[in-house]
Tab-separated table of C-alpha atoms and ligand atoms in Angstrom:
chain	number	residue	atom	x	y	z
M	1213	MET	CA	-11.632	-2.973	9.504
M	1214	THR	CA	-10.422	-3.901	6.024
M	1215	ALA	CA	-8.189	-1.229	4.549
M	1216	ALA	CA	-9.424	0.407	1.333
M	1217	LEU	CA	-5.914	0.064	-0.017
M	1218	GLU	CA	-3.049	-1.918	1.419
M	1219	LEU	CA	0.529	-2.444	0.328
M	1220	LYS	CA	2.445	-5.354	1.794
M	1221	ASP	CA	6.212	-5.362	1.468
M	1222	LEU	CA	5.956	-4.109	-2.088
M	1223	ARG	CA	9.122	-4.225	-4.158
M	1224	LYS	CA	10.027	-3.277	-7.701
M	1225	SER	CA	13.326	-3.599	-9.484
M	1226	PHE	CA	14.260	-2.277	-12.876
M	1227	GLY	CA	17.130	-4.449	-14.012
M	1228	LYS	CA	19.405	-4.859	-11.024
M	1229	THR	CA	18.254	-1.686	-9.314
M	1230	GLU	CA	15.610	-1.984	-6.635
M	1231	ILE	CA	13.528	1.183	-6.886
M	1232	ILE	CA	10.720	0.296	-4.462
M	1233	ARG	CA	12.309	-1.366	-1.452
M	1234	GLY	CA	9.663	-2.947	0.716
M	1235	CYS	CA	6.765	-0.525	1.040
M	1236	SER	CA	3.941	-1.375	3.436
M	1237	LEU	CA	0.952	0.898	3.960
M	1238	ALA	CA	-2.687	0.567	5.023
M	1239	VAL	CA	-5.093	3.307	3.973
M	1240	ASN	CA	-8.520	3.386	5.596
M	1241	ALA	CA	-11.641	4.068	3.586
M	1242	GLY	CA	-12.293	7.785	3.259
M	1243	GLU	CA	-8.760	8.886	4.128
M	1244	ARG	CA	-6.924	11.448	2.036
M	1245	ILE	CA	-3.254	10.613	1.659
M	1246	ALA	CA	-0.498	12.727	0.131
M	1247	VAL	CA	2.587	10.861	-1.030
M	1248	ILE	CA	5.619	13.124	-0.845
M	1249	GLY	CA	9.342	12.677	-1.252
M	1250	PRO	CA	12.385	13.963	-3.110
M	1251	ASN	CA	12.713	13.664	-6.890
M	1252	GLY	CA	13.396	10.110	-7.943
M	1253	ALA	CA	12.267	8.639	-4.602
M	1254	GLY	CA	9.820	6.293	-6.322
M	1255	LYS	CA	6.449	8.042	-5.911
M	1256	SER	CA	5.359	7.630	-9.524
M	1257	THR	CA	6.613	4.050	-9.562
M	1258	LEU	CA	4.500	3.359	-6.484
M	1259	PHE	CA	1.441	4.769	-8.261
M	1260	ASN	CA	2.270	2.682	-11.330
M	1261	LEU	CA	2.422	-0.447	-9.157
M	1262	ILE	CA	-0.893	0.342	-7.475
M	1263	SER	CA	-2.728	1.168	-10.700
M	1264	GLY	CA	-1.376	-1.877	-12.532
M	1265	ARG	CA	0.854	-0.151	-15.047
M	1266	PHE	CA	3.784	-2.121	-13.604
M	1267	ALA	CA	3.652	-5.515	-11.921
M	1268	PRO	CA	5.591	-5.616	-8.647
M	1269	SER	CA	8.729	-7.756	-8.378
M	1270	SER	CA	7.294	-9.046	-5.100
M	1271	GLY	CA	4.798	-8.101	-2.414
M	1272	GLU	CA	1.071	-7.487	-2.534
M	1273	VAL	CA	-1.408	-4.738	-3.328
M	1274	LEU	CA	-4.897	-5.167	-1.881
M	1275	LEU	CA	-7.958	-3.161	-2.834
M	1276	ASN	CA	-10.738	-3.571	-0.276
M	1277	GLY	CA	-9.021	-6.736	0.895
M	1278	HIS	CA	-8.646	-8.298	-2.573
M	1279	ARG	CA	-5.314	-8.826	-4.289
M	1280	ILE	CA	-4.928	-6.626	-7.360
M	1281	ASP	CA	-1.179	-6.887	-7.959
M	1282	GLY	CA	-0.504	-8.360	-11.393
M	1283	LYS	CA	-3.915	-7.351	-12.727
M	1284	LYS	CA	-4.244	-5.077	-15.744
M	1285	PRO	CA	-5.033	-1.363	-15.254
M	1286	PHE	CA	-8.543	-1.691	-16.721
M	1287	GLU	CA	-9.316	-4.659	-14.456
M	1288	ILE	CA	-8.150	-2.702	-11.410
M	1289	ASN	CA	-10.211	0.251	-12.559
M	1290	ARG	CA	-13.337	-1.891	-12.718
M	1291	LEU	CA	-12.639	-3.150	-9.216
M	1292	GLY	CA	-12.983	0.410	-7.984
M	1293	LEU	CA	-9.622	2.174	-8.291
M	1294	SER	CA	-9.296	5.055	-10.707
M	1295	ARG	CA	-6.159	6.977	-11.545
M	1296	SER	CA	-6.162	10.455	-13.028
M	1297	PHE	CA	-5.781	10.474	-16.752
M	1298	GLN	CA	-3.148	12.688	-18.251
M	1299	ILE	CA	-4.378	15.749	-20.088
M	1300	THR	CA	-3.543	13.981	-23.338
M	1301	ASN	CA	-6.233	11.416	-22.501
M	1302	ILE	CA	-8.909	14.051	-22.610
M	1303	PHE	CA	-10.542	13.952	-26.032
M	1304	PRO	CA	-9.649	17.465	-27.221
M	1305	LYS	CA	-12.255	17.606	-29.989
M	1306	LEU	CA	-15.130	16.433	-27.813
M	1307	SER	CA	-17.098	18.786	-25.621
M	1308	VAL	CA	-16.746	18.805	-21.863
M	1309	PHE	CA	-20.056	16.965	-21.550
M	1310	GLU	CA	-19.085	14.342	-24.130
M	1311	ASN	CA	-15.764	13.738	-22.394
M	1312	LEU	CA	-17.545	13.111	-19.104
M	1313	ARG	CA	-20.115	10.857	-20.751
M	1314	CYS	CA	-17.292	8.811	-22.309
M	1315	GLY	CA	-15.803	8.439	-18.837
M	1316	VAL	CA	-19.129	7.194	-17.489
M	1317	LEU	CA	-19.837	4.820	-20.372
M	1318	TRP	CA	-16.333	3.419	-20.439
M	1319	SER	CA	-16.658	2.478	-16.805
M	1320	LEU	CA	-19.892	0.578	-17.317
M	1321	GLY	CA	-18.178	-2.584	-18.440
M	1322	TYR	CA	-16.231	-4.228	-21.172
M	1323	LYS	CA	-18.834	-6.886	-21.908
M	1324	TYR	CA	-20.823	-4.231	-23.567
M	1325	THR	CA	-23.607	-4.811	-26.048
M	1326	PHE	CA	-25.160	-2.176	-28.224
M	1327	LEU	CA	-28.613	-2.720	-26.711
M	1328	LYS	CA	-27.266	-2.341	-23.199
M	1329	PHE	CA	-25.455	0.749	-24.407
M	1330	LEU	CA	-28.731	2.301	-25.545
M	1331	ALA	CA	-30.485	1.322	-22.325
M	1332	ASP	CA	-27.762	2.869	-20.213
M	1333	LEU	CA	-27.462	6.058	-22.219
M	1334	ASP	CA	-30.045	7.974	-20.189
M	1335	ASP	CA	-28.309	7.056	-16.948
M	1336	ALA	CA	-24.962	8.041	-18.411
M	1337	ASN	CA	-26.338	11.405	-19.545
M	1338	GLU	CA	-27.721	12.074	-16.109
M	1339	ARG	CA	-24.480	11.109	-14.412
M	1340	ALA	CA	-22.461	13.275	-16.831
M	1341	GLU	CA	-24.717	16.255	-16.021
M	1342	GLN	CA	-24.117	15.672	-12.285
M	1343	LEU	CA	-20.371	15.518	-12.851
M	1344	LEU	CA	-20.501	18.776	-14.823
M	1345	GLN	CA	-21.969	20.504	-11.795
M	1346	MET	CA	-19.550	18.833	-9.397
M	1347	ILE	CA	-16.468	19.999	-11.289
M	1348	ARG	CA	-18.104	23.402	-11.821
M	1349	LEU	CA	-17.862	23.309	-15.587
M	1350	HIS	CA	-21.601	23.446	-16.282
M	1351	LYS	CA	-21.186	26.784	-18.026
M	1352	LYS	CA	-18.642	25.139	-20.322
M	1353	ARG	CA	-20.855	22.118	-21.053
M	1354	ASP	CA	-20.625	22.324	-24.848
M	1355	VAL	CA	-17.155	23.832	-25.153
M	1356	LEU	CA	-14.566	21.579	-26.811
M	1357	ALA	CA	-12.015	20.348	-24.294
M	1358	ILE	CA	-9.212	21.840	-26.381
M	1359	ASN	CA	-10.637	25.315	-25.768
M	1360	LEU	CA	-10.659	25.068	-21.962
M	1361	THR	CA	-8.085	26.830	-19.802
M	1362	TYR	CA	-5.364	24.669	-18.276
M	1363	ALA	CA	-7.042	24.645	-14.847
M	1364	GLU	CA	-10.376	23.717	-16.439
M	1365	GLN	CA	-8.718	20.837	-18.275
M	1366	ARG	CA	-7.342	19.563	-14.978
M	1367	ALA	CA	-10.831	19.781	-13.480
M	1368	LEU	CA	-12.204	17.827	-16.434
M	1369	GLU	CA	-9.494	15.234	-15.896
M	1370	VAL	CA	-10.620	14.842	-12.279
M	1371	GLY	CA	-14.233	14.582	-13.466
M	1372	ILE	CA	-13.336	11.775	-15.872
M	1373	THR	CA	-11.353	10.036	-13.131
M	1374	ILE	CA	-14.319	9.964	-10.763
M	1375	ALA	CA	-16.888	9.347	-13.519
M	1376	GLY	CA	-17.012	5.595	-13.017
M	1377	GLY	CA	-17.777	5.885	-9.312
M	1378	ALA	CA	-14.502	4.325	-8.120
M	1379	ASN	CA	-13.972	4.484	-4.377
M	1380	VAL	CA	-10.212	4.799	-4.452
M	1381	ILE	CA	-8.853	7.720	-6.467
M	1382	LEU	CA	-5.214	8.325	-7.379
M	1383	LEU	CA	-4.240	11.803	-8.542
M	1384	ASP	CA	-0.731	12.533	-9.716
M	1385	GLU	CA	0.202	16.153	-8.921
M	1386	PRO	CA	-3.300	17.464	-9.556
M	1387	THR	CA	-2.392	21.136	-9.122
M	1388	ALA	CA	0.883	21.109	-11.054
M	1389	GLY	CA	1.253	24.205	-13.183
M	1390	MET	CA	-1.554	26.148	-11.521
M	1391	SER	CA	-1.369	29.600	-9.996
M	1392	ARG	CA	-1.702	29.987	-6.232
M	1393	GLU	CA	-5.338	31.052	-6.480
M	1394	GLU	CA	-6.196	28.273	-8.948
M	1395	THR	CA	-4.477	25.801	-6.621
M	1396	ARG	CA	-6.472	27.001	-3.622
M	1397	ARG	CA	-9.765	26.627	-5.476
M	1398	PHE	CA	-8.741	23.306	-6.956
M	1399	ILE	CA	-7.950	21.825	-3.554
M	1400	GLU	CA	-11.464	22.740	-2.437
M	1401	LEU	CA	-12.859	21.130	-5.568
M	1402	ILE	CA	-10.879	17.925	-5.021
M	1403	LYS	CA	-12.053	17.787	-1.412
M	1404	GLU	CA	-15.665	18.190	-2.470
M	1405	VAL	CA	-15.701	15.625	-5.256
M	1406	THR	CA	-13.866	13.012	-3.198
M	1407	VAL	CA	-16.053	13.177	-0.088
M	1408	GLY	CA	-16.462	9.618	1.185
M	1409	LYS	CA	-13.786	8.320	-1.182
M	1410	THR	CA	-10.236	7.278	-0.473
M	1411	LEU	CA	-7.754	9.613	-2.101
M	1412	LEU	CA	-4.050	9.282	-2.797
M	1413	THR	CA	-2.135	12.129	-4.382
M	1414	VAL	CA	1.476	12.513	-5.338
M	1415	GLU	CA	2.339	16.051	-4.447
M	1416	HIS	CA	5.330	18.370	-4.493
M	1417	ASP	CA	3.619	21.507	-3.271
M	1418	MET	CA	3.716	21.497	0.535
M	1419	GLY	CA	0.883	24.013	0.693
M	1420	VAL	CA	-1.329	21.536	-1.155
M	1421	VAL	CA	-0.148	18.653	1.021
M	1422	PHE	CA	-0.971	20.364	4.277
M	1423	GLY	CA	-4.262	21.728	2.919
M	1424	LEU	CA	-5.534	18.445	1.588
M	1425	ALA	CA	-4.121	15.437	3.366
M	1426	ASP	CA	-5.357	13.616	6.482
M	1427	LYS	CA	-2.113	11.677	6.430
M	1428	ILE	CA	1.182	11.959	4.630
M	1429	ALA	CA	3.307	9.093	3.367
M	1430	VAL	CA	6.929	10.137	3.000
M	1431	VAL	CA	8.834	8.127	0.399
M	1432	VAL	CA	12.604	8.356	0.448
M	1433	TYR	CA	14.801	6.147	-1.682
M	1434	GLY	CA	12.052	3.582	-2.313
M	1435	GLU	CA	10.972	3.265	1.320
M	1436	ILE	CA	8.084	4.788	3.254
M	1437	ILE	CA	9.963	6.406	6.128
M	1438	ALA	CA	6.864	7.930	7.749
M	1439	PHE	CA	3.098	7.610	7.484
M	1440	ASP	CA	1.267	9.915	9.832
M	1441	THR	CA	-0.783	13.095	10.256
M	1442	PRO	CA	0.662	16.285	8.737
M	1443	GLU	CA	1.527	17.635	12.217
M	1444	ASN	CA	3.381	14.486	13.236
M	1445	VAL	CA	5.169	14.229	9.908
M	1446	ARG	CA	6.270	17.846	10.195
M	1447	ALA	CA	7.688	17.108	13.650
M	1448	ASN	CA	9.305	13.804	12.645
M	1449	GLN	CA	13.068	14.010	13.030
M	1450	ARG	CA	13.822	11.472	10.326
M	1451	VAL	CA	11.579	13.241	7.836
M	1452	GLN	CA	13.147	16.592	8.633
M	1453	GLU	CA	16.599	15.193	8.051
M	1454	ALA	CA	15.661	13.373	4.876
M	1455	TYR	CA	13.361	15.863	3.304
M	1456	LEU	CA	11.103	18.355	5.015
M	1457	GLY	CA	13.733	20.436	6.740
M	1458	SER	CA	15.122	21.548	3.420
M	1459	SER	CA	14.770	25.182	2.495
M	1460	VAL	CA	12.942	24.162	-0.682
M	1461	ALA	CA	10.234	22.328	1.242
M	1462	ASP	CA	9.925	25.213	3.694
M	1463	ALA	CA	9.574	27.689	0.874
M	1464	GLN	CA	6.891	25.521	-0.736
M	1465	ALA	CA	5.033	25.303	2.565
M	1466	GLY	CA	5.028	29.090	2.727
M	1467	HIS	CA	7.275	29.475	5.780
V	2385	ATP	N1	10.572	2.086	-16.320
V	2385	ATP	C1	11.690	2.368	-15.647
V	2385	ATP	N2	12.859	1.766	-15.937
V	2385	ATP	C2	13.974	2.042	-15.238
V	2385	ATP	N3	14.048	2.904	-14.211
V	2385	ATP	C3	12.926	3.540	-13.875
V	2385	ATP	C4	11.689	3.317	-14.564
V	2385	ATP	N4	10.747	4.098	-13.993
V	2385	ATP	C5	11.357	4.780	-13.006
V	2385	ATP	N5	12.657	4.446	-12.937
V	2385	ATP	C6	13.633	4.978	-11.972
V	2385	ATP	O1	13.068	4.817	-10.689
V	2385	ATP	C7	13.426	5.911	-9.852
V	2385	ATP	C8	12.185	6.476	-9.216
V	2385	ATP	O2	11.437	7.141	-10.214
V	2385	ATP	P1	10.007	7.767	-9.939
V	2385	ATP	O3	9.582	8.453	-11.205
V	2385	ATP	O4	9.103	6.733	-9.382
V	2385	ATP	O5	10.335	8.831	-8.818
V	2385	ATP	P2	9.430	10.019	-8.271
V	2385	ATP	O6	9.546	9.979	-6.803
V	2385	ATP	O7	8.074	9.942	-8.859
V	2385	ATP	O8	10.199	11.276	-8.841
V	2385	ATP	P3	9.653	12.701	-9.330
V	2385	ATP	O9	9.243	13.402	-8.085
V	2385	ATP	O10	10.861	13.305	-9.950
V	2385	ATP	O11	8.534	12.450	-10.293
V	2385	ATP	C9	14.205	6.889	-10.708
V	2385	ATP	O12	15.575	6.700	-10.459
V	2385	ATP	C10	13.860	6.478	-12.118
V	2385	ATP	O13	14.929	6.740	-12.995
């Protein structure tokens, strides 16, 4: 079976410092992966390499079996990989519905003509209405994004990320800054809206990791030292020594 996303001996140096030091990983379609690791381990850099923000120094990134390393972020997006936008990429003065519709329309293609735009508008409206329901913001349909609560803005961000129908979704700390209860509900929401999709999240909160992930990739000092089920990762000696056994991680996991 072709992996939905595959990294082959991926490396990235900034100047003389190698930050990503030979990462290999194969993620099957439909799997939910949490990428964890200490601060500065290279998690964000890995996401930046996958989503095309940085080009790797060497190695390959394959999306559904096709090389995407070296391509531009928008090209990778149109090939079916979507990364969560930062809050600042939500249009604050547009309504929730309009934000979602922008996400849908933007994904429809860069060779866009005005006539095609008009023809597709009905479809885009319909899709935006569906997304509204999915992210449970239908009651906030016409509210300006700037007037949403923080958790609602994060939900909108997820809605925009999935708007184009990408099959591989990257979310960077989706529950950061949320209360425990908001986090719990948000994990359920993420699970629902990503059914059938491949999901990668960078996550610090161990509660979120163990609640969401089918598999965990542990990044330490630019290397993936483990890639396995949550139970096996928890029991992995090397991971415990390098990361999980710390009191901080235990506290986050609620032990
Ligand atoms: N553009 C850059 N130029 C130089 N060094 C960089 C650049 N981006 C990241 N780094 C360095 O790469 C290392 C890994 O950073 P990265 O942000 O990927 O780690 P992280 O695991 O996401 O950390 P955190 O959990 O704190 O977000 C850090 O030492 C950082 O200073």
